[in-house]
Amino acid sequence: MSLSIILFFLILNFMIHLPNPNLAQPMYDCTEGASYCWNCSDLGDYAAKNVYEENLDNILRAFSSNFENDIGFYKASFGEDPERVNVIGLCRGDSNFDSCQSCLSNTSRMLSTNCPKRKEAILWGEHCMVRYSNNSIFSIREDEPIKELESPNNASDVQQFNQALNPLLNDTISKAASNVSKYATGSATVPNSQTIHALVQCTPDLTETQCSGCLQDSVSKIPDCCAGRDGGRVLKPSCSIRYESGSPFFNSSPVSVSPKPSEPEKKTTLPIVAVVVPSVAVVILIISLYIFLKLRRKTKAGYIKGTVGKFPEEKYGSELQIFYFNSVSVATDDFSVQNKLGQGGYGPVYKGKLPDGTDIAVKRLSIGSGQGLEEFTNEMRTISKLQHKNLIKLIGCCVEKEEKLLIYEFMPNKSLDHFIFDQGRRAELDWATRFNVIKGVAKGLEYLHHDSRVKIIHRDMKASNILLDENMNPKISDFGLARIYQATNDLVETRRKAGTRGYMSPEYLREGQCSEKSDVFSFGVLILEIVSGKRNFSFHDSDQYTSLIAYAWHMWSENKGLDMVDKELDGSYSSTEATRCIHMGLLCVQYHAKDRPTMPDVVFMLSNETDRPQPKQPFLTSQHLPDQLQAESKCSANRVTLTTLGGR
């Protein structure tokens, strides 16, 4: 063999083993045709050449020969805590011994390659599944991560197809859950059409109830992922469902995975070996080069339907739907300028669209932001606990390397400031809409302060943080600055001043102290802005007034309160409701926190004609920020340290 040929093969071998930066640790992906799909959990990595890696290598190699029984199910643990590795391998119920052994071996190698250094991962193949974790996974129903795959073909008659499919799946699930192998297949004919074939399977260590529940939950995903299609697959760690029309994709005869008796070794002659070995080597190199070049192509990953991971309950307080960065990138067209909705204090916000047509808003934390990580993790754990019609809904999030994203429901009318401070659009907000916004925001704050599981101070109430849905109903957004504290703590001294000029309370400006009354102050400013259509901190009606608050107080004390109502309303408003709002706005911006009402009181007084305290002269300042706001102070609440999630 010439030197040039030898050099070619050396270079080719080097290229094949080069790590691909784009594929080094794919979180969630499938091969072409979905022959294999995998999920690399982001719950932790292990260091190279440590005990966990050795334990994992040892236990995955055991797939070559060790089966717990003759139904193609393997489970084992290796090592001691905290480096213990737990592994499950499951072959499809129609696999024979050779195909099962080969599938588990190949799948194990592929899993190690696709998810290097991950402490938890799973790979589904057409004929087997392999899963490992440092957590307990035996005899436990696991519905996440989940992968949903639809057929590219439409059903010829959707109604008749579903009428045949539903009883087929129910019958097959019942059979699988009640037998030892937890595997069953079945078929049903669509009138005047093809036959539907279904296969369902659970890991055999589940109980009948666990298996049935896992599969039934998978069936409930079909309308979202595969509606109108003639086939689909739902893959989970504990169970899987697959159905297709046409020819059967499974072997309907029972198959045992017991090893075959060994056969006598056949002799081969040296000339045959001499010819075959080099030929096979060349073929392997050519195939490897093809695979390498194919994988090197940069492809965009599709949106991963369904929840594909979860944060620890003890850290974030609830489970969140996790998106992976490639999926969000596709949804936002690579975060294109055309999809940019605005720029927040900690990064831009983009509009995105999921494959099912759902619009989303994606808040992308600026990479390298020195102050962003704390607010981001705080926002995740806060919003995930909140459920109220006047609070923005968090759909999911992404934390992948440097990227940190929050995925919200999309609000088509953007934020309140796009209307109330725009000369050309203020007229679109009639009085009924403005009054509805004021009452809705009040109810949202009341929930944050008094009705949610934890008391929450927003700390950045302002018009740009009030989003409007398609019916102009308000939803409070941007909890990145929220502080959670126990109900017994009335006052929080913050470590870092955060808020917006014109909305911050006197005690917060002076001493960095914030309480629910700080939000009440900000809400009072917001009321006056909505009523007047003017900004507090850029009030220019007269040199006599340093702020909108000062102007409102002057007009109120002169019994001319209605003179400050937005002229764009052209007199079309309820004078009773407008007077009530101005009154409440001035009560909320009182200098001393004790003189301000609570949000339950605000909600009641806004909705009812009742006696209200008379306001005193409020805090009259333009709120130019003093230098001391840049200083940091201790973060404490009645001597209880506030825990910050994550590092900077």
XYZ file of C-alpha atoms in Angstrom:
648
model
C 0.000 0.000 0.000
C 1.438 3.374 -1.045
C 2.286 6.111 1.445
C -0.450 8.391 0.077
C -3.156 5.760 0.662
C -1.923 5.125 4.197
C -1.947 8.868 4.878
C -5.500 9.121 3.474
C -6.787 6.475 5.864
C -4.988 8.051 8.828
C -6.547 11.430 8.068
C -9.932 9.814 7.519
C -9.731 8.017 10.857
C -8.794 11.261 12.582
C -11.751 13.086 10.996
C -14.171 10.382 12.044
C -13.160 10.711 15.672
C -13.156 14.490 15.742
C -15.708 15.795 18.238
C -18.425 17.756 16.514
C -19.043 20.993 18.459
C -22.613 21.117 17.213
C -23.318 17.570 18.318
C -21.127 17.254 21.366
C -24.024 16.963 23.760
C -27.343 17.047 21.936
C -30.034 17.478 24.527
C -32.811 15.890 22.536
C -32.742 14.645 18.947
C -33.623 11.857 16.538
C -31.862 10.242 13.622
C -33.359 10.552 10.167
C -36.565 8.550 10.071
C -36.604 8.501 13.887
C -34.961 5.082 14.087
C -33.312 6.388 17.250
C -34.311 9.252 19.551
C -32.471 10.310 22.686
C -32.603 12.715 25.598
C -29.524 13.832 27.500
C -30.716 15.104 30.858
C -29.370 18.441 32.079
C -29.593 17.408 35.732
C -25.841 16.907 36.063
C -22.554 15.892 34.457
C -19.752 13.660 35.680
C -16.055 14.395 35.397
C -13.921 12.484 32.915
C -12.317 9.292 34.198
C -14.084 9.389 37.535
C -15.804 6.558 39.400
C -19.238 7.228 37.858
C -17.818 6.913 34.335
C -16.142 3.600 35.201
C -19.344 2.264 36.746
C -21.345 3.332 33.701
C -18.918 1.685 31.276
C -18.957 -1.530 33.280
C -22.713 -1.819 33.487
C -23.378 -0.934 29.842
C -20.941 -3.613 28.715
C -23.038 -6.157 30.631
C -25.801 -5.810 28.035
C -23.927 -8.277 25.845
C -25.067 -11.311 27.788
C -27.021 -10.659 30.976
C -30.802 -10.757 30.930
C -32.935 -10.912 34.015
C -35.488 -13.144 32.272
C -36.639 -14.283 28.840
C -38.815 -11.239 28.073
C -35.973 -8.963 26.991
C -35.873 -6.897 30.159
C -32.655 -5.959 31.908
C -32.125 -3.845 35.004
C -29.112 -3.539 37.253
C -27.086 -1.225 39.474
C -23.350 -0.841 39.715
C -21.273 0.987 42.307
C -22.035 2.703 45.576
C -23.811 5.977 46.267
C -23.297 8.721 45.243
C -21.589 7.184 42.177
C -24.087 4.354 41.748
C -25.392 3.842 38.211
C -28.856 2.352 37.643
C -29.635 0.982 34.190
C -32.735 -0.345 32.452
C -32.731 -2.053 29.052
C -35.927 -3.212 27.351
C -36.317 -4.976 24.030
C -39.497 -4.851 22.034
C -41.685 -7.842 22.777
C -41.327 -9.343 19.295
C -37.499 -9.369 19.391
C -35.543 -12.619 19.374
C -32.375 -13.137 21.373
C -29.913 -12.084 18.676
C -31.781 -8.941 17.659
C -32.366 -7.965 21.293
C -28.724 -8.473 22.220
C -27.552 -6.548 19.186
C -30.006 -3.686 19.740
C -29.097 -3.230 23.407
C -25.392 -3.305 22.618
C -25.668 -0.792 19.760
C -28.042 1.441 21.687
C -25.708 1.517 24.697
C -22.800 2.621 22.551
C -24.910 5.249 20.792
C -26.169 6.576 24.120
C -22.626 6.977 25.439
C -21.621 8.791 22.254
C -24.606 11.118 22.043
C -24.777 11.967 25.746
C -21.157 12.086 26.951
C -20.593 12.836 30.608
C -24.318 13.061 31.409
C -25.406 11.429 34.653
C -28.827 10.613 33.220
C -29.858 9.784 29.657
C -32.247 7.673 27.595
C -32.261 6.403 24.024
C -35.238 4.853 22.259
C -34.651 2.615 19.245
C -37.240 0.926 17.082
C -36.542 -2.395 18.780
C -35.204 -1.500 22.221
C -34.710 1.203 24.844
C -31.745 1.879 27.137
C -31.825 4.239 30.076
C -29.451 5.051 32.929
C -29.443 7.413 35.907
C -27.776 8.087 39.221
C -31.278 8.264 40.728
C -33.589 5.351 41.487
C -35.501 4.300 38.350
C -36.715 0.775 39.134
C -40.437 0.006 39.545
C -41.220 3.719 39.232
C -43.549 5.134 36.599
C -41.751 7.895 34.708
C -43.612 10.016 32.141
C -40.746 12.366 31.368
C -38.910 12.966 29.161
C -41.469 12.381 26.432
C -41.062 12.231 22.663
C -43.971 12.392 20.245
C -43.623 11.454 16.579
C -46.279 11.710 13.895
C -46.610 9.930 10.564
C -46.020 12.159 7.525
C -49.191 10.741 5.945
C -52.758 11.894 6.541
C -55.559 9.491 7.401
C -57.989 9.176 4.489
C -61.029 9.521 6.744
C -60.080 10.992 10.125
C -63.395 10.271 11.846
C -63.502 6.620 10.811
C -59.793 6.257 11.571
C -60.271 7.509 15.143
C -63.349 5.341 15.626
C -61.211 2.298 14.859
C -58.069 3.508 16.655
C -59.520 4.376 20.078
C -60.989 0.945 20.957
C -57.905 -0.728 19.477
C -55.579 1.173 21.797
C -57.810 0.638 24.834
C -57.962 -3.112 24.211
C -54.225 -3.382 23.574
C -53.390 -1.371 26.704
C -55.604 -3.622 28.812
C -53.828 -6.721 27.494
C -50.335 -5.286 28.030
C -50.978 -4.029 31.556
C -52.337 -7.379 32.715
C -49.611 -9.693 31.406
C -46.125 -10.381 32.731
C -44.244 -9.032 29.730
C -46.261 -5.772 29.747
C -46.342 -6.003 25.939
C -49.237 -6.393 23.509
C -50.127 -5.808 19.876
C -53.385 -5.602 17.997
C -55.011 -4.631 14.715
C -58.259 -3.055 13.592
C -59.690 -2.362 10.156
C -60.924 1.057 9.140
C -64.125 0.693 7.050
C -63.305 0.898 3.329
C -59.691 1.574 4.148
C -56.478 0.034 5.485
C -55.823 -1.834 8.710
C -54.400 -0.072 11.766
C -51.700 -1.960 13.696
C -50.826 -0.987 17.271
C -48.046 -1.940 19.679
C -47.884 -0.911 23.344
C -45.289 -1.784 25.970
C -44.267 -0.934 29.527
C -41.173 -1.864 31.482
C -42.113 -5.171 33.171
C -41.179 -3.879 36.628
C -44.339 -1.708 36.697
C -47.570 -2.796 38.323
C -50.711 -3.224 36.240
C -52.024 0.127 37.487
C -48.739 1.910 36.750
C -48.510 0.461 33.260
C -52.117 1.219 32.383
C -51.800 4.787 33.706
C -48.618 5.450 31.761
C -50.120 4.183 28.502
C -53.449 5.955 28.965
C -51.605 9.218 29.558
C -49.680 8.585 26.324
C -52.956 8.110 24.447
C -54.088 11.524 25.712
C -51.103 13.098 23.898
C -52.136 11.727 20.496
C -54.696 14.455 19.633
C -52.023 17.122 20.118
C -49.173 15.421 18.290
C -50.737 13.231 15.661
C -54.298 14.383 14.921
C -55.362 13.528 11.392
C -52.301 11.358 10.727
C -52.365 7.653 9.919
C -49.709 6.813 12.492
C -47.856 8.042 15.549
C -45.504 7.184 18.374
C -45.369 8.367 22.000
C -42.140 7.440 23.785
C -41.572 7.633 27.540
C -39.066 6.034 29.936
C -41.708 3.678 31.372
C -43.901 2.968 28.353
C -44.373 3.483 24.644
C -47.163 3.444 22.073
C -46.904 3.022 18.332
C -49.629 2.660 15.701
C -49.571 2.674 11.907
C -51.859 1.831 9.024
C -50.793 -0.523 6.273
C -48.639 -3.596 6.756
C -47.800 -4.830 10.270
C -44.539 -3.404 11.614
C -44.207 -6.095 14.285
C -43.944 -9.883 14.449
C -47.324 -11.171 15.587
C -45.927 -14.528 16.730
C -44.602 -14.759 20.319
C -40.807 -14.690 20.412
C -38.486 -15.717 23.217
C -35.234 -13.921 23.853
C -33.631 -16.971 25.429
C -30.175 -17.614 23.991
C -29.894 -20.038 21.069
C -27.850 -23.216 21.544
C -24.301 -22.578 20.436
C -23.379 -23.911 17.010
C -20.074 -25.565 16.084
C -17.514 -23.061 14.964
C -17.014 -23.125 11.203
C -13.544 -23.111 9.750
C -12.467 -20.576 7.196
C -9.388 -20.631 5.069
C -6.652 -18.067 5.146
C -7.170 -16.881 1.545
C -10.796 -16.012 2.336
C -9.741 -14.055 5.425
C -7.083 -12.254 3.441
C -9.658 -11.082 0.916
C -12.585 -10.401 3.215
C -10.889 -8.438 6.028
C -9.429 -5.643 3.858
C -12.702 -5.397 1.908
C -14.765 -5.099 5.067
C -12.362 -2.482 6.424
C -12.740 -0.369 3.283
C -16.540 -0.658 3.413
C -16.567 0.347 7.102
C -14.385 3.362 6.363
C -16.631 4.477 3.495
C -19.774 4.089 5.615
C -18.117 5.917 8.517
C -17.102 8.777 6.233
C -20.682 9.056 4.920
C -22.121 9.120 8.419
C -19.538 11.646 9.551
C -20.241 14.024 6.667
C -23.999 13.658 7.155
C -23.792 14.448 10.852
C -21.513 17.406 10.236
C -24.259 19.180 8.329
C -25.826 21.798 10.464
C -29.507 21.067 10.890
C -32.145 22.874 12.839
C -33.800 20.843 15.541
C -37.586 20.879 15.663
C -39.646 21.846 18.662
C -39.764 19.046 21.184
C -43.448 18.584 21.926
C -44.228 17.981 25.564
C -42.247 18.283 28.752
C -38.761 16.900 28.316
C -37.269 17.489 31.724
C -37.904 19.014 35.112
C -36.042 20.964 37.722
C -35.690 19.551 41.205
C -38.804 20.295 43.280
C -36.772 21.392 46.261
C -34.865 23.995 44.253
C -37.536 25.616 42.132
C -40.693 24.816 44.046
C -42.558 23.292 41.099
C -42.076 21.470 37.861
C -41.629 23.488 34.670
C -41.838 22.509 31.046
C -38.327 22.544 29.690
C -37.479 23.673 26.180
C -34.098 23.171 24.581
C -32.288 26.002 22.910
C -32.420 24.655 19.361
C -36.188 24.242 19.663
C -36.701 27.842 20.797
C -34.285 29.067 18.138
C -36.426 27.450 15.436
C -39.618 28.860 16.954
C -38.216 32.423 16.859
C -36.506 32.069 13.463
C -33.082 32.222 15.103
C -34.152 35.181 17.253
C -34.590 37.348 14.167
C -34.899 41.124 14.402
C -38.318 40.878 12.757
C -39.552 38.801 15.708
C -38.182 41.104 18.389
C -40.966 42.484 20.579
C -38.895 44.715 22.815
C -35.913 45.085 25.118
C -36.270 44.404 28.829
C -33.887 45.295 31.591
C -32.153 41.930 31.345
C -32.462 41.087 27.698
C -34.665 41.155 24.595
C -38.082 39.558 24.137
C -39.002 37.731 20.916
C -42.161 36.400 19.366
C -42.129 32.715 18.431
C -44.482 30.166 16.939
C -44.685 26.481 17.796
C -45.453 23.878 15.110
C -49.040 23.600 16.357
C -49.514 27.302 15.629
C -49.291 28.497 19.234
C -47.682 31.929 19.547
C -45.174 32.393 22.368
C -43.065 35.198 23.819
C -39.453 34.349 24.607
C -37.454 36.404 27.092
C -33.752 35.852 26.351
C -31.409 36.778 29.151
C -28.473 38.768 27.786
C -25.342 36.618 27.739
C -22.756 38.015 30.110
C -25.272 40.138 31.997
C -23.693 40.683 35.377
C -27.005 41.033 37.160
C -29.263 38.748 35.158
C -28.826 35.222 36.502
C -30.194 35.934 39.955
C -33.278 37.618 38.551
C -33.778 34.858 35.993
C -33.747 31.980 38.501
C -35.905 34.024 40.866
C -38.435 34.596 38.104
C -38.612 30.894 37.249
C -39.354 29.714 40.751
C -41.775 32.587 41.365
C -43.950 32.437 38.266
C -44.192 28.652 38.322
C -46.216 28.921 41.551
C -48.673 31.542 40.349
C -52.114 31.001 38.836
C -54.334 34.019 38.318
C -56.137 35.481 35.318
C -54.299 38.787 35.755
C -50.813 37.278 35.822
C -48.874 36.303 32.725
C -48.600 32.543 32.256
C -45.161 30.942 32.129
C -45.218 28.067 29.640
C -41.665 26.858 30.158
C -38.017 27.786 30.257
C -34.583 26.897 28.950
C -31.303 26.778 30.841
C -28.649 25.463 28.478
C -24.998 26.450 28.889
C -24.880 30.260 28.698
C -28.422 30.508 27.339
C -31.269 31.234 29.733
C -34.770 31.716 28.363
C -38.306 32.143 29.695
C -41.197 31.097 27.454
C -44.495 32.898 28.084
C -47.941 32.971 26.590
C -48.024 35.585 23.842
C -49.950 38.820 24.399
C -51.016 40.212 20.980
C -51.558 43.775 22.214
C -48.117 44.057 23.778
C -47.858 46.232 26.902
C -49.915 49.081 28.349
C -47.241 51.698 27.692
C -47.616 51.136 23.923
C -51.099 52.637 24.256
C -51.221 54.952 27.253
C -48.110 56.980 26.353
C -48.601 56.990 22.568
C -50.365 60.104 21.312
C -51.694 58.239 18.308
C -52.992 55.173 20.183
C -54.286 56.581 23.505
C -57.711 57.062 21.993
C -57.978 53.281 21.535
C -58.203 52.990 25.326
C -61.706 54.122 26.207
C -62.640 54.644 29.842
C -64.201 51.203 30.286
C -60.944 49.584 29.137
C -58.806 51.792 31.388
C -60.979 51.121 34.432
C -60.905 47.390 33.673
C -57.090 47.506 33.469
C -56.832 49.318 36.813
C -59.124 46.827 38.570
C -57.428 43.826 36.932
C -53.934 44.916 37.973
C -55.229 45.559 41.499
C -56.610 42.024 41.690
C -53.339 40.599 40.384
C -51.352 42.443 43.048
C -53.840 41.395 45.714
C -53.169 37.788 44.725
C -49.390 38.283 44.874
C -49.528 39.906 48.306
C -52.218 37.899 50.047
C -53.657 34.953 48.139
C -50.697 33.093 46.610
C -48.906 30.308 48.459
C -46.026 32.659 49.167
C -46.178 36.423 49.631
C -44.550 38.116 46.660
C -43.387 41.690 46.225
C -43.150 42.586 42.555
C -40.825 45.594 43.032
C -41.110 46.832 39.444
C -44.754 47.688 38.825
C -45.014 49.963 35.793
C -46.966 50.335 32.558
C -44.495 48.367 30.435
C -44.916 45.384 32.771
C -48.677 45.261 32.215
C -49.405 43.147 29.138
C -52.729 43.159 27.293
C -54.399 40.106 25.776
C -56.591 40.054 22.676
C -59.503 41.473 24.698
C -57.349 44.155 26.351
C -57.432 42.370 29.701
C -54.343 43.127 31.809
C -51.748 40.592 32.907
C -48.857 41.495 35.208
C -45.504 40.377 33.795
C -41.766 40.477 34.476
C -41.274 38.974 37.900
C -37.515 39.038 37.479
C -37.201 41.422 40.414
C -39.706 39.722 42.678
C -38.742 38.860 46.240
C -40.316 35.890 47.932
C -40.455 35.976 51.679
C -42.351 34.260 54.429
C -45.732 35.629 55.471
C -44.352 36.564 58.883
C -41.862 38.993 57.392
C -43.371 42.404 56.782
C -40.299 44.205 55.534
C -37.438 43.232 53.255
C -34.185 45.136 52.995
C -32.875 44.403 49.520
C -29.279 43.727 48.634
C -29.454 45.602 45.347
C -31.768 48.486 44.439
C -33.953 47.483 41.534
C -36.905 49.253 40.045
C -37.839 52.088 37.712
C -37.521 55.814 38.267
C -40.863 57.418 39.001
C -42.406 54.306 40.543
C -40.244 53.685 43.615
C -41.558 54.416 47.108
C -39.852 56.915 49.445
C -38.651 54.246 51.912
C -37.199 52.224 49.059
C -35.374 55.250 47.695
C -34.111 56.278 51.151
C -33.143 52.981 52.731
C -33.679 50.193 50.230
C -36.573 48.834 52.296
C -39.442 47.276 50.374
C -42.705 45.733 51.464
C -46.085 45.133 49.858
C -46.676 48.849 50.472
C -43.847 49.538 47.988
C -45.929 47.832 45.298
C -48.961 49.814 46.472
C -47.022 53.035 45.878
C -46.046 51.940 42.351
C -49.644 50.960 41.653
C -50.802 54.406 42.751
C -48.463 55.994 40.220
C -49.789 53.610 37.563
C -53.407 54.591 38.324
C -52.627 58.280 37.860
C -50.809 57.555 34.592
C -53.724 55.519 33.201
C -56.260 58.185 34.145
C -54.210 61.097 32.763
C -52.289 59.446 29.912
C -49.094 61.080 31.214
C -45.846 59.663 32.582
C -44.931 60.448 36.171
C -41.201 60.878 35.724
C -41.347 62.941 32.518
C -44.188 65.285 33.435
C -43.856 68.544 31.499
C -47.241 70.271 31.810
C -45.788 73.110 33.844
C -42.553 74.089 35.544
C -44.661 74.389 38.687
C -44.973 70.608 39.082
C -42.036 68.261 39.463
C -44.076 65.132 38.770
C -47.492 63.804 37.838
C -48.056 63.074 41.546
C -47.487 66.744 42.385
C -49.864 67.803 39.622
C -52.548 65.310 40.742
C -52.290 66.496 44.347
C -52.611 70.131 43.310
C -55.686 69.461 41.164
C -57.269 67.298 43.911
C -56.656 69.859 46.655
C -58.220 72.533 44.413
C -61.277 70.288 43.845
C -60.362 70.056 40.163
C -59.439 66.387 40.096
C -61.359 65.614 36.910
C -59.333 68.265 35.060
C -56.408 65.814 34.991
C -58.404 63.120 33.120
C -56.924 62.359 29.678
C -58.299 64.793 27.106
C -58.284 61.951 24.529
C -61.361 60.566 26.298
C -63.196 63.705 25.170
C -65.453 63.663 28.196
C -66.632 60.072 27.559
C -65.993 58.599 30.960
C -67.676 57.975 34.291
C -66.894 60.933 36.531
C -67.690 58.788 39.591
C -65.233 56.060 38.593
C -62.586 58.575 37.495
C -62.830 60.442 40.816
C -62.633 57.153 42.682
C -59.465 56.204 40.756
C -57.734 59.534 41.370
C -58.656 59.306 45.064
C -57.203 55.766 45.258
C -54.114 56.794 43.310
C -53.342 59.563 45.808
C -53.971 57.259 48.782
C -51.537 54.737 47.318
C -48.711 57.269 46.885
C -48.766 58.538 50.486
C -45.309 59.355 51.875
C -45.536 57.001 54.850
C -46.142 53.328 54.101
C -48.568 53.014 57.029
C -50.849 55.612 55.415
C -51.221 53.560 52.228
C -54.039 51.008 51.920
C -53.420 47.299 51.413
C -54.268 45.783 48.054
C -57.419 44.026 49.381
C -58.590 47.451 50.559
C -57.731 48.931 47.162
C -59.699 46.244 45.322
C -62.722 46.774 47.544
C -62.680 50.567 47.329
C -62.224 50.559 43.551
C -65.253 48.338 43.081
C -67.591 49.895 45.639
C -68.914 53.276 46.672
C -67.717 53.458 50.251
C -66.078 55.852 52.669
C -62.404 56.334 51.856
C -59.726 58.076 53.941
C -58.781 61.517 52.731
C -55.268 61.614 51.251
C -52.524 63.737 52.778
C -49.969 65.555 50.707
C -48.046 62.711 49.023
C -44.446 62.148 48.034
C -43.685 65.083 45.695
C -40.461 64.294 43.871
C -39.315 63.621 40.352
C -37.281 60.699 41.712
C -33.901 61.489 40.222
C -31.911 58.625 41.601
C -29.394 59.534 44.301
C -25.890 58.101 44.208
C -26.481 55.864 47.200
C -28.857 53.719 45.109
C -25.799 52.166 43.524
C -24.572 50.914 46.878
C -25.413 47.448 48.172
C -26.876 46.697 51.549
C -27.530 43.518 53.426
C -30.269 41.279 52.090
C -32.304 40.360 55.123
C -35.870 40.112 56.318
C -36.279 40.398 60.077
C -32.819 38.826 60.366
C -33.823 35.946 58.108
C -31.355 35.625 55.226
C -32.912 35.461 51.778
C -31.481 32.624 49.730
C -30.375 33.470 46.212
C -30.666 30.675 43.627
C -27.696 30.122 41.363
C -24.412 31.962 41.032
C -23.554 34.906 38.882
